[in-house]
Amino acid sequence: RMKGNLVDYSEAKGALQWLLARNARDGEALDQLARLFYDRGVLNQSSYMLLAEDAVRRGQDLVPEGPHRAGIEVTAGLLALTREDQTAALEAFMAAIRMAPQHPEAHLHVGHLALGHRDFARAQRHLLVALDEPRVARKPDPWLTLGVVRRHLQDYAGAEEAYRQARKVALTDP
């Protein structure tokens, strides 16, 4: 995604805007533009959150429901979390899962929200789907979260295995 460098940001924004000028219904470009603005907004540049909200709204209006729109819904969920609206966030993440049933980021966020609400069985289900994606499985945090969830489910052997996986991938995590 974004490296934090202003030049990289400007280049990425320009490229995405060019793609959107050619096809305003390009769900992937709208999602990436919204995420680019969201990432900037997280860096305490709140005006970018407004741009991210606008890009998400445009995506929801222009891109038909389906796999190409799932990322837009995930970004909508992240924006809802910044407003501390967990209900709207969960709705957005679940919409993404309906549109792309194996969407790893949506499952990861639903898993975290379920853990926060002490719905450990649901958290485990969603975390396991997310961990099927190699990019997610190469990070220690999802494994640590799964370990916590399994410990609460009193699956101590499963928790230990999840912690072992976290330690294993942490060796390669910068």
PDB file of C-alpha atoms in Angstrom:
ATOM      1  CA  ARG A   1       0.000   0.000   0.000  1.00  0.00           C
ATOM      2  CA  MET A   2       1.499   3.323   1.048  1.00  0.00           C
ATOM      3  CA  LYS A   3       5.087   3.829   2.174  1.00  0.00           C
ATOM      4  CA  GLY A   4       4.507   7.179   3.869  1.00  0.00           C
ATOM      5  CA  ASN A   5       6.660   9.075   1.375  1.00  0.00           C
ATOM      6  CA  LEU A   6       4.958  12.122  -0.157  1.00  0.00           C
ATOM      7  CA  VAL A   7       6.355  11.338  -3.623  1.00  0.00           C
ATOM      8  CA  ASP A   8       5.084   7.728  -3.451  1.00  0.00           C
ATOM      9  CA  TYR A   9       1.721   9.009  -2.270  1.00  0.00           C
ATOM     10  CA  SER A  10       1.461  11.556  -5.090  1.00  0.00           C
ATOM     11  CA  GLU A  11       2.474   9.001  -7.715  1.00  0.00           C
ATOM     12  CA  ALA A  12      -0.003   6.445  -6.414  1.00  0.00           C
ATOM     13  CA  LYS A  13      -2.806   8.983  -6.221  1.00  0.00           C
ATOM     14  CA  GLY A  14      -2.101  10.191  -9.759  1.00  0.00           C
ATOM     15  CA  ALA A  15      -2.046   6.662 -11.158  1.00  0.00           C
ATOM     16  CA  LEU A  16      -5.302   5.744  -9.431  1.00  0.00           C
ATOM     17  CA  GLN A  17      -7.006   8.935 -10.577  1.00  0.00           C
ATOM     18  CA  TRP A  18      -5.878   8.214 -14.151  1.00  0.00           C
ATOM     19  CA  LEU A  19      -7.395   4.718 -13.940  1.00  0.00           C
ATOM     20  CA  LEU A  20     -10.635   6.170 -12.601  1.00  0.00           C
ATOM     21  CA  ALA A  21     -10.747   8.764 -15.377  1.00  0.00           C
ATOM     22  CA  ARG A  22     -10.702   5.874 -17.860  1.00  0.00           C
ATOM     23  CA  ASN A  23     -13.278   3.803 -15.932  1.00  0.00           C
ATOM     24  CA  ALA A  24     -15.180   5.445 -13.069  1.00  0.00           C
ATOM     25  CA  ARG A  25     -16.595   2.037 -12.053  1.00  0.00           C
ATOM     26  CA  ASP A  26     -13.191   0.425 -11.477  1.00  0.00           C
ATOM     27  CA  GLY A  27     -13.809  -1.076  -8.047  1.00  0.00           C
ATOM     28  CA  GLU A  28     -10.192  -1.964  -7.382  1.00  0.00           C
ATOM     29  CA  ALA A  29      -8.957   1.552  -8.241  1.00  0.00           C
ATOM     30  CA  LEU A  30     -11.677   3.154  -6.088  1.00  0.00           C
ATOM     31  CA  ASP A  31     -10.801   0.821  -3.216  1.00  0.00           C
ATOM     32  CA  GLN A  32      -7.093   1.605  -3.509  1.00  0.00           C
ATOM     33  CA  LEU A  33      -7.766   5.341  -3.703  1.00  0.00           C
ATOM     34  CA  ALA A  34     -10.027   5.156  -0.640  1.00  0.00           C
ATOM     35  CA  ARG A  35      -7.396   3.106   1.227  1.00  0.00           C
ATOM     36  CA  LEU A  36      -4.667   5.535   0.185  1.00  0.00           C
ATOM     37  CA  PHE A  37      -6.687   8.428   1.637  1.00  0.00           C
ATOM     38  CA  TYR A  38      -7.544   6.354   4.738  1.00  0.00           C
ATOM     39  CA  ASP A  39      -3.865   5.538   5.339  1.00  0.00           C
ATOM     40  CA  ARG A  40      -3.013   9.239   5.089  1.00  0.00           C
ATOM     41  CA  GLY A  41      -5.866  10.081   7.455  1.00  0.00           C
ATOM     42  CA  VAL A  42      -4.557   7.636  10.036  1.00  0.00           C
ATOM     43  CA  LEU A  43      -1.342   9.655  10.044  1.00  0.00           C
ATOM     44  CA  ASN A  44      -3.292  12.450  11.792  1.00  0.00           C
ATOM     45  CA  GLN A  45      -4.266  14.196   8.601  1.00  0.00           C
ATOM     46  CA  SER A  46      -8.005  14.113   9.227  1.00  0.00           C
ATOM     47  CA  SER A  47      -8.954  15.891   6.008  1.00  0.00           C
ATOM     48  CA  TYR A  48      -7.897  12.717   4.182  1.00  0.00           C
ATOM     49  CA  MET A  49     -10.543  10.771   6.107  1.00  0.00           C
ATOM     50  CA  LEU A  50     -13.156  12.930   4.373  1.00  0.00           C
ATOM     51  CA  LEU A  51     -11.609  12.080   1.015  1.00  0.00           C
ATOM     52  CA  ALA A  52     -11.604   8.392   1.952  1.00  0.00           C
ATOM     53  CA  GLU A  53     -15.285   8.594   2.945  1.00  0.00           C
ATOM     54  CA  ASP A  54     -16.066  10.246  -0.401  1.00  0.00           C
ATOM     55  CA  ALA A  55     -14.168   7.581  -2.367  1.00  0.00           C
ATOM     56  CA  VAL A  56     -15.991   4.823  -0.436  1.00  0.00           C
ATOM     57  CA  ARG A  57     -19.373   6.465  -1.082  1.00  0.00           C
ATOM     58  CA  ARG A  58     -18.585   6.751  -4.787  1.00  0.00           C
ATOM     59  CA  GLY A  59     -17.522   3.115  -4.848  1.00  0.00           C
ATOM     60  CA  GLN A  60     -20.693   1.998  -3.093  1.00  0.00           C
ATOM     61  CA  ASP A  61     -22.771   4.030  -5.572  1.00  0.00           C
ATOM     62  CA  LEU A  62     -20.936   3.071  -8.775  1.00  0.00           C
ATOM     63  CA  VAL A  63     -19.535  -0.427  -8.308  1.00  0.00           C
ATOM     64  CA  PRO A  64     -22.083  -3.256  -8.355  1.00  0.00           C
ATOM     65  CA  GLU A  65     -22.069  -5.688  -5.456  1.00  0.00           C
ATOM     66  CA  GLY A  66     -19.538  -8.417  -5.984  1.00  0.00           C
ATOM     67  CA  PRO A  67     -15.890  -9.286  -5.437  1.00  0.00           C
ATOM     68  CA  HIS A  68     -14.667  -5.993  -6.964  1.00  0.00           C
ATOM     69  CA  ARG A  69     -16.561  -4.032  -4.330  1.00  0.00           C
ATOM     70  CA  ALA A  70     -15.569  -6.076  -1.279  1.00  0.00           C
ATOM     71  CA  GLY A  71     -12.426  -4.024  -0.639  1.00  0.00           C
ATOM     72  CA  ILE A  72     -14.489  -0.834  -0.690  1.00  0.00           C
ATOM     73  CA  GLU A  73     -16.705  -2.314   2.032  1.00  0.00           C
ATOM     74  CA  VAL A  74     -13.643  -3.224   4.124  1.00  0.00           C
ATOM     75  CA  THR A  75     -12.428   0.367   3.884  1.00  0.00           C
ATOM     76  CA  ALA A  76     -15.937   1.514   4.866  1.00  0.00           C
ATOM     77  CA  GLY A  77     -15.626  -0.717   7.933  1.00  0.00           C
ATOM     78  CA  LEU A  78     -12.249   0.749   8.844  1.00  0.00           C
ATOM     79  CA  LEU A  79     -13.661   4.256   8.519  1.00  0.00           C
ATOM     80  CA  ALA A  80     -16.562   3.261  10.791  1.00  0.00           C
ATOM     81  CA  LEU A  81     -14.054   2.006  13.361  1.00  0.00           C
ATOM     82  CA  THR A  82     -12.320   5.404  13.329  1.00  0.00           C
ATOM     83  CA  ARG A  83     -15.716   6.881  14.240  1.00  0.00           C
ATOM     84  CA  GLU A  84     -15.995   4.219  16.971  1.00  0.00           C
ATOM     85  CA  ASP A  85     -19.111   2.774  15.298  1.00  0.00           C
ATOM     86  CA  GLN A  86     -18.563  -0.964  15.702  1.00  0.00           C
ATOM     87  CA  THR A  87     -22.049  -1.801  14.448  1.00  0.00           C
ATOM     88  CA  ALA A  88     -21.514  -0.050  11.114  1.00  0.00           C
ATOM     89  CA  ALA A  89     -18.022  -1.547  10.893  1.00  0.00           C
ATOM     90  CA  LEU A  90     -19.333  -5.067  11.416  1.00  0.00           C
ATOM     91  CA  GLU A  91     -22.068  -4.496   8.817  1.00  0.00           C
ATOM     92  CA  ALA A  92     -19.477  -3.310   6.291  1.00  0.00           C
ATOM     93  CA  PHE A  93     -17.110  -6.213   6.968  1.00  0.00           C
ATOM     94  CA  MET A  94     -19.974  -8.710   6.690  1.00  0.00           C
ATOM     95  CA  ALA A  95     -21.057  -7.082   3.410  1.00  0.00           C
ATOM     96  CA  ALA A  96     -17.511  -7.605   2.127  1.00  0.00           C
ATOM     97  CA  ILE A  97     -17.688 -11.271   3.149  1.00  0.00           C
ATOM     98  CA  ARG A  98     -21.030 -11.686   1.363  1.00  0.00           C
ATOM     99  CA  MET A  99     -19.460 -10.252  -1.798  1.00  0.00           C
ATOM    100  CA  ALA A 100     -16.138 -12.126  -1.499  1.00  0.00           C
ATOM    101  CA  PRO A 101     -16.596 -15.041   0.919  1.00  0.00           C
ATOM    102  CA  GLN A 102     -12.856 -15.636   1.390  1.00  0.00           C
ATOM    103  CA  HIS A 103     -11.834 -11.967   1.810  1.00  0.00           C
ATOM    104  CA  PRO A 104      -9.026 -12.297   4.393  1.00  0.00           C
ATOM    105  CA  GLU A 105      -9.013  -8.729   5.704  1.00  0.00           C
ATOM    106  CA  ALA A 106     -12.780  -8.706   6.252  1.00  0.00           C
ATOM    107  CA  HIS A 107     -12.578 -12.012   8.151  1.00  0.00           C
ATOM    108  CA  LEU A 108      -9.656 -10.744  10.211  1.00  0.00           C
ATOM    109  CA  HIS A 109     -11.585  -7.644  11.295  1.00  0.00           C
ATOM    110  CA  VAL A 110     -14.733  -9.626  12.091  1.00  0.00           C
ATOM    111  CA  GLY A 111     -12.571 -11.977  14.150  1.00  0.00           C
ATOM    112  CA  HIS A 112     -11.144  -9.073  16.133  1.00  0.00           C
ATOM    113  CA  LEU A 113     -14.577  -7.534  16.697  1.00  0.00           C
ATOM    114  CA  ALA A 114     -15.970 -10.911  17.802  1.00  0.00           C
ATOM    115  CA  LEU A 115     -13.077 -11.312  20.244  1.00  0.00           C
ATOM    116  CA  GLY A 116     -13.842  -7.879  21.664  1.00  0.00           C
ATOM    117  CA  HIS A 117     -17.424  -9.009  22.251  1.00  0.00           C
ATOM    118  CA  ARG A 118     -16.262 -12.307  23.763  1.00  0.00           C
ATOM    119  CA  ASP A 119     -17.855 -14.322  20.942  1.00  0.00           C
ATOM    120  CA  PHE A 120     -14.912 -16.692  20.833  1.00  0.00           C
ATOM    121  CA  ALA A 121     -16.402 -19.338  18.529  1.00  0.00           C
ATOM    122  CA  ARG A 122     -17.215 -16.719  15.908  1.00  0.00           C
ATOM    123  CA  ALA A 123     -13.801 -15.106  16.319  1.00  0.00           C
ATOM    124  CA  GLN A 124     -12.082 -18.458  15.747  1.00  0.00           C
ATOM    125  CA  ARG A 125     -14.145 -19.200  12.618  1.00  0.00           C
ATOM    126  CA  HIS A 126     -13.260 -15.879  11.014  1.00  0.00           C
ATOM    127  CA  LEU A 127      -9.608 -15.925  12.062  1.00  0.00           C
ATOM    128  CA  LEU A 128      -9.162 -19.391  10.553  1.00  0.00           C
ATOM    129  CA  VAL A 129     -10.585 -18.201   7.227  1.00  0.00           C
ATOM    130  CA  ALA A 130      -8.258 -15.189   7.290  1.00  0.00           C
ATOM    131  CA  LEU A 131      -5.271 -17.398   8.111  1.00  0.00           C
ATOM    132  CA  ASP A 132      -5.926 -19.470   4.973  1.00  0.00           C
ATOM    133  CA  GLU A 133      -4.484 -16.496   3.068  1.00  0.00           C
ATOM    134  CA  PRO A 134      -0.661 -16.790   2.951  1.00  0.00           C
ATOM    135  CA  ARG A 135      -0.159 -13.016   3.394  1.00  0.00           C
ATOM    136  CA  VAL A 136      -2.090 -13.171   6.683  1.00  0.00           C
ATOM    137  CA  ALA A 137      -0.483 -16.423   7.820  1.00  0.00           C
ATOM    138  CA  ARG A 138       2.998 -14.859   7.479  1.00  0.00           C
ATOM    139  CA  LYS A 139       2.207 -12.320  10.223  1.00  0.00           C
ATOM    140  CA  PRO A 140       2.433 -13.146  13.932  1.00  0.00           C
ATOM    141  CA  ASP A 141      -0.511 -11.009  15.146  1.00  0.00           C
ATOM    142  CA  PRO A 142      -3.326 -13.146  13.676  1.00  0.00           C
ATOM    143  CA  TRP A 143      -1.731 -16.251  15.169  1.00  0.00           C
ATOM    144  CA  LEU A 144      -1.420 -14.568  18.569  1.00  0.00           C
ATOM    145  CA  THR A 145      -5.069 -13.510  18.380  1.00  0.00           C
ATOM    146  CA  LEU A 146      -6.080 -17.061  17.480  1.00  0.00           C
ATOM    147  CA  GLY A 147      -4.093 -18.301  20.478  1.00  0.00           C
ATOM    148  CA  VAL A 148      -5.993 -15.942  22.788  1.00  0.00           C
ATOM    149  CA  VAL A 149      -9.319 -17.036  21.284  1.00  0.00           C
ATOM    150  CA  ARG A 150      -8.502 -20.727  21.663  1.00  0.00           C
ATOM    151  CA  ARG A 151      -7.369 -20.203  25.243  1.00  0.00           C
ATOM    152  CA  HIS A 152     -10.763 -18.676  26.020  1.00  0.00           C
ATOM    153  CA  LEU A 153     -12.402 -21.690  24.338  1.00  0.00           C
ATOM    154  CA  GLN A 154     -10.291 -23.866  26.663  1.00  0.00           C
ATOM    155  CA  ASP A 155      -8.531 -25.418  23.666  1.00  0.00           C
ATOM    156  CA  TYR A 156      -5.140 -25.179  25.302  1.00  0.00           C
ATOM    157  CA  ALA A 157      -3.350 -27.436  22.809  1.00  0.00           C
ATOM    158  CA  GLY A 158      -4.758 -25.358  19.930  1.00  0.00           C
ATOM    159  CA  ALA A 159      -3.720 -22.152  21.685  1.00  0.00           C
ATOM    160  CA  GLU A 160      -0.201 -23.491  22.181  1.00  0.00           C
ATOM    161  CA  GLU A 161      -0.008 -24.434  18.486  1.00  0.00           C
ATOM    162  CA  ALA A 162      -1.174 -20.950  17.461  1.00  0.00           C
ATOM    163  CA  TYR A 163       1.472 -19.386  19.707  1.00  0.00           C
ATOM    164  CA  ARG A 164       4.119 -21.677  18.169  1.00  0.00           C
ATOM    165  CA  GLN A 165       3.044 -20.515  14.703  1.00  0.00           C
ATOM    166  CA  ALA A 166       3.274 -16.889  15.833  1.00  0.00           C
ATOM    167  CA  ARG A 167       6.793 -17.463  17.119  1.00  0.00           C
ATOM    168  CA  LYS A 168       7.742 -19.254  13.895  1.00  0.00           C
ATOM    169  CA  VAL A 169       6.550 -16.460  11.594  1.00  0.00           C
ATOM    170  CA  ALA A 170       7.833 -13.727  13.921  1.00  0.00           C
ATOM    171  CA  LEU A 171      11.362 -14.827  13.050  1.00  0.00           C
ATOM    172  CA  THR A 172      10.743 -13.658   9.482  1.00  0.00           C
ATOM    173  CA  ASP A 173       8.678 -10.584  10.412  1.00  0.00           C
ATOM    174  CA  PRO A 174      10.659  -7.363  10.184  1.00  0.00           C
TER     175      PRO A 174
END
